Each structure stands twice: as C-alpha cells, then as structure tokens.
C-alpha positions as protocol buffer text, in pm:
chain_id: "A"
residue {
  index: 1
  type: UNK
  ca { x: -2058 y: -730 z: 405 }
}
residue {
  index: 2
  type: UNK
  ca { x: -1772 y: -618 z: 220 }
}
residue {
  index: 3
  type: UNK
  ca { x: -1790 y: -281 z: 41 }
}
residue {
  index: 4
  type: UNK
  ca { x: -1754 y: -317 z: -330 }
}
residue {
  index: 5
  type: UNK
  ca { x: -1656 y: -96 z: -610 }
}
residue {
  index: 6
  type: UNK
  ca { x: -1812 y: -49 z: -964 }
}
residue {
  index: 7
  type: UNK
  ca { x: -1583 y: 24 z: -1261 }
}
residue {
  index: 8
  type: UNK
  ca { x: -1764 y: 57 z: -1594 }
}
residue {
  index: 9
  type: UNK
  ca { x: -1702 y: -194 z: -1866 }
}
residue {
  index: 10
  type: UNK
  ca { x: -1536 y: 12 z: -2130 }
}
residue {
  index: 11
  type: UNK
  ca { x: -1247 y: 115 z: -1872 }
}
residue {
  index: 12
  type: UNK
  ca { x: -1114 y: -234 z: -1850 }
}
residue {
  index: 13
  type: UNK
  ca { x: -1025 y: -374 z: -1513 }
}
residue {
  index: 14
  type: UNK
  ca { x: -712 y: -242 z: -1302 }
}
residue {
  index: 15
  type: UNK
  ca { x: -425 y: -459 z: -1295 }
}
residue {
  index: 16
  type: UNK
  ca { x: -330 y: -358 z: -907 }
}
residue {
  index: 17
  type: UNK
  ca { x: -515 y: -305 z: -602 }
}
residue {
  index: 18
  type: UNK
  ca { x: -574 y: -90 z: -307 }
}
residue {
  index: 19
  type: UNK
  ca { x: -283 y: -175 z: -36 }
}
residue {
  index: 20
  type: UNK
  ca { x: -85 y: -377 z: -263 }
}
residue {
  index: 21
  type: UNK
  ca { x: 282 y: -369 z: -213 }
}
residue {
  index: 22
  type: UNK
  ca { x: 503 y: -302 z: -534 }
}
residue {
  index: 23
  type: UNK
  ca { x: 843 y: -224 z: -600 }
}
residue {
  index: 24
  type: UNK
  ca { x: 748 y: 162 z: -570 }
}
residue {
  index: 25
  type: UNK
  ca { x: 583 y: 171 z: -284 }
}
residue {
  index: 26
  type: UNK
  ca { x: 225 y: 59 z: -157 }
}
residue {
  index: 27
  type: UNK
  ca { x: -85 y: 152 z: -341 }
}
residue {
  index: 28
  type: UNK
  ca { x: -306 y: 397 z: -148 }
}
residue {
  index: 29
  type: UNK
  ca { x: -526 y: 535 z: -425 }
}
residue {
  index: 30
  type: UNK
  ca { x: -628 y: 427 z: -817 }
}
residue {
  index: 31
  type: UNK
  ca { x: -744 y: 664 z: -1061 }
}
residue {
  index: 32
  type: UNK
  ca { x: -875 y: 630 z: -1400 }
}
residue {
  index: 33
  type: UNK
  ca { x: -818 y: 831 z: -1655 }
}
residue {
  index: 34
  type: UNK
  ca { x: -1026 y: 788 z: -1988 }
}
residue {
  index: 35
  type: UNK
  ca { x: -910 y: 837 z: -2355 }
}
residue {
  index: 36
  type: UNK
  ca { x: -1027 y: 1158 z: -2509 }
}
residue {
  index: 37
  type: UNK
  ca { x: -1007 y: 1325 z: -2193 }
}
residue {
  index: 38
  type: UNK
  ca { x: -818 y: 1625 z: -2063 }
}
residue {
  index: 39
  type: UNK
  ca { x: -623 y: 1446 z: -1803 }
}
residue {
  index: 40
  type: UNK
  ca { x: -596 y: 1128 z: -2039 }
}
residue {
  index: 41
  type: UNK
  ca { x: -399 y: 1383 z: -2304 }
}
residue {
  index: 42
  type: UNK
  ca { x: -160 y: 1496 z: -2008 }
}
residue {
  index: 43
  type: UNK
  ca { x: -113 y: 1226 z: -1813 }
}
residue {
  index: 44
  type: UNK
  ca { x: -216 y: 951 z: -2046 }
}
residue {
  index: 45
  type: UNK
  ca { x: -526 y: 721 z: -2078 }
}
residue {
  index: 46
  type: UNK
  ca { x: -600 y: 435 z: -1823 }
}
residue {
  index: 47
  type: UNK
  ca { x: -527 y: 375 z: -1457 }
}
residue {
  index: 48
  type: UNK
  ca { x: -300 y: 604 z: -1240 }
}
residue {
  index: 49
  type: UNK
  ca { x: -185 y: 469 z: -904 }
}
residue {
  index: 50
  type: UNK
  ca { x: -133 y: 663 z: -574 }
}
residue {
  index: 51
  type: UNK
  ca { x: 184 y: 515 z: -402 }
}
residue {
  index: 52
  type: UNK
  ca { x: 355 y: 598 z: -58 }
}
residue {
  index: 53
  type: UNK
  ca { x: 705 y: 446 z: -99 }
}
residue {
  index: 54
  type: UNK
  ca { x: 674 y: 346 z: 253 }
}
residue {
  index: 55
  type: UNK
  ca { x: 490 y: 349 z: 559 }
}
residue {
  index: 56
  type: UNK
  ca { x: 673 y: 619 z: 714 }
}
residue {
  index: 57
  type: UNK
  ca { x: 680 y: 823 z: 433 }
}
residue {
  index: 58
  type: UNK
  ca { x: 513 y: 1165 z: 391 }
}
residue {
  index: 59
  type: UNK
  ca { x: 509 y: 1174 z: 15 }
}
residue {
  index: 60
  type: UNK
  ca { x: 283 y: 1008 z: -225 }
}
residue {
  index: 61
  type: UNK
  ca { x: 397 y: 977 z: -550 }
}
residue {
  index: 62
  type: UNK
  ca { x: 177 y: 865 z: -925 }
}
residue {
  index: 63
  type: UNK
  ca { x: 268 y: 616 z: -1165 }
}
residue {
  index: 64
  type: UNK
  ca { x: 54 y: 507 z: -1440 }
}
residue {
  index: 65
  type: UNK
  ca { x: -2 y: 145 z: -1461 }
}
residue {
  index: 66
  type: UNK
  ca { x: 262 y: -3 z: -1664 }
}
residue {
  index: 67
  type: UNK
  ca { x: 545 y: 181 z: -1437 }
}
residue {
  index: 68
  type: UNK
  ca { x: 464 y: -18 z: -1169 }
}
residue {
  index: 69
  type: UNK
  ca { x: 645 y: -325 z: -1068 }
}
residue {
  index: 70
  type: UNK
  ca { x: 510 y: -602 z: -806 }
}
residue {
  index: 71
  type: UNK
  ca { x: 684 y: -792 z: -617 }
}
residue {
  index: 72
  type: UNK
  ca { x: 811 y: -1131 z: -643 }
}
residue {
  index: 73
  type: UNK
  ca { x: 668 y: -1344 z: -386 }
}
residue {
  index: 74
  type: UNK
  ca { x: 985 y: -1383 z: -222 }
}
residue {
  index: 75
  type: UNK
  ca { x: 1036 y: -1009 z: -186 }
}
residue {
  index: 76
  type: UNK
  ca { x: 659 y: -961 z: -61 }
}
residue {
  index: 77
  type: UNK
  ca { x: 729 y: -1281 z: 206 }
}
residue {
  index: 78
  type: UNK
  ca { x: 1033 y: -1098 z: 308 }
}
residue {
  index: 79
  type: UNK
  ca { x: 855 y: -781 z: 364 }
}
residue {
  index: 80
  type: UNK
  ca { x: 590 y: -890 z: 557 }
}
residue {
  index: 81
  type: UNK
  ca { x: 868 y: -1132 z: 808 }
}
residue {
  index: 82
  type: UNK
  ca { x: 1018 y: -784 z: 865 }
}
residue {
  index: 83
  type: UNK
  ca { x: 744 y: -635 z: 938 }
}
residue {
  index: 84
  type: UNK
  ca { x: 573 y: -907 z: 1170 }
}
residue {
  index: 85
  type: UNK
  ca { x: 909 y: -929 z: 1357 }
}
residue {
  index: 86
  type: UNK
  ca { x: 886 y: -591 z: 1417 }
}
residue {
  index: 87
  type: UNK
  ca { x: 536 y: -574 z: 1577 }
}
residue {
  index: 88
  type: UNK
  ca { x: 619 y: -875 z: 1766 }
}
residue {
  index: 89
  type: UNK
  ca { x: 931 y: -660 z: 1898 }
}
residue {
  index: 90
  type: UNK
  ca { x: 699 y: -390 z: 1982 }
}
residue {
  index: 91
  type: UNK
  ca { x: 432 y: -615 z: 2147 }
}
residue {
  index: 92
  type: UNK
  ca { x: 788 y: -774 z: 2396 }
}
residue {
  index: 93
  type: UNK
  ca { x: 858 y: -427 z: 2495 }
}
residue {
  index: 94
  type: UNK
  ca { x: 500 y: -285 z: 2557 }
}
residue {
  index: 95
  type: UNK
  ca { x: 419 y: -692 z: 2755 }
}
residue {
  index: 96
  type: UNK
  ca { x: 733 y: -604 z: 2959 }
}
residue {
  index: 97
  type: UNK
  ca { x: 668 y: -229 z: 3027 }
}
residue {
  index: 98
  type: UNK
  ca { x: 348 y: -346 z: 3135 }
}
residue {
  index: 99
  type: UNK
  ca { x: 483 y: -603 z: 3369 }
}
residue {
  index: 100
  type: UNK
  ca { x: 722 y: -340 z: 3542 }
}
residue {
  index: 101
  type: UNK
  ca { x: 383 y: -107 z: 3596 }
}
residue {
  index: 102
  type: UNK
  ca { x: 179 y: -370 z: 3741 }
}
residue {
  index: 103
  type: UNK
  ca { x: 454 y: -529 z: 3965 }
}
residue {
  index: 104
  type: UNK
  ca { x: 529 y: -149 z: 4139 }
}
residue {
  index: 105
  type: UNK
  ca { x: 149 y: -94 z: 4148 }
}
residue {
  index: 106
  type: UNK
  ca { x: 155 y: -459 z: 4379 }
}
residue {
  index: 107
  type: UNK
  ca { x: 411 y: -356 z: 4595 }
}
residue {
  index: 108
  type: UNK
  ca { x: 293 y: -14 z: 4655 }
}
C-alpha cells in the first residue's frame, strides 16, 4: 500500500515532489505556507522546499517554489548514469574484495 498524503483544496497542489532532483539540489522536505499567515508575511505564501544540494552535503537549504529549477531530462539522465556507474564501481570492488576473502579462507 503506498502511503499517501492529504493537502487541502484551497492550498493548490505542489508543483515538485519529495526526492526530486532540481537544479538546486534534491528535495527532502515541502512546506506550505498559507496567505494571511505569519510565516506567509515573512517568507511568502505557498510552498517552501527543503533541498540538500547534494548527497554528500550537510546543509539543507529553502527555496520557495518558483526559485526552483528542474532539470532537463538530459541533465536528470546524466545524473542518474553517474550515479549508477558509480554503484556499479562500488559493487566491482566490494565482488572482488569478497573474492580475495573467500579464496584465503579456502586455502587456509
């Protein structure tokens, strides 16, 4: 079953989504912010977005909704190469450092 999320009809529906990748980072949090509103009068009304601009970041930085850029496809099919060629680096090195451990377990 896949969890699901209610947002009220007045708020009007976000235009990203959780884990999305966008020029600014990768979307860990949303946040809405209504009109007449403390928040809404600082920040401004409507969604807020939680990004980490990347996976080995420690920050988290907030952008309201129309500061946010996505991706072109191309840029989001690069991305995702790079980062599939890099797990399928890590999985040759952990296969062969488990090869070395179980060929000096056999001849020991």
């Amino acid at each position: 079953m896949q969890p699901t999320i209610s947002i009220p009809q007045h708020w009007g529906y976000p235009r990203f989504a959780l884990e999305q990748r966008t020029n600014q980072g990768i979307i860990l949090g949303l946040q809405y912010y209504p009109s007449g509103t403390e928040l809404a009068e600082q920040f401004g009304n409507g969604w807020r977005y939680a990004l980490m601009p990347n996976k080995n970041s420690d920050e988290l930085f907030h952008f309201q909704e129309n500061q946010i850029q996505p991706l072109s496809p191309e840029e989001l099919f690069d991305q995702i190469t790079a980062e599939i060629d890099f797990y399928q680096q890590q999985i040759s090195i952990l296969n062969r450092q488990l090869t070395v451990l179980t060929e000096g377990a056999n001849n020991g």
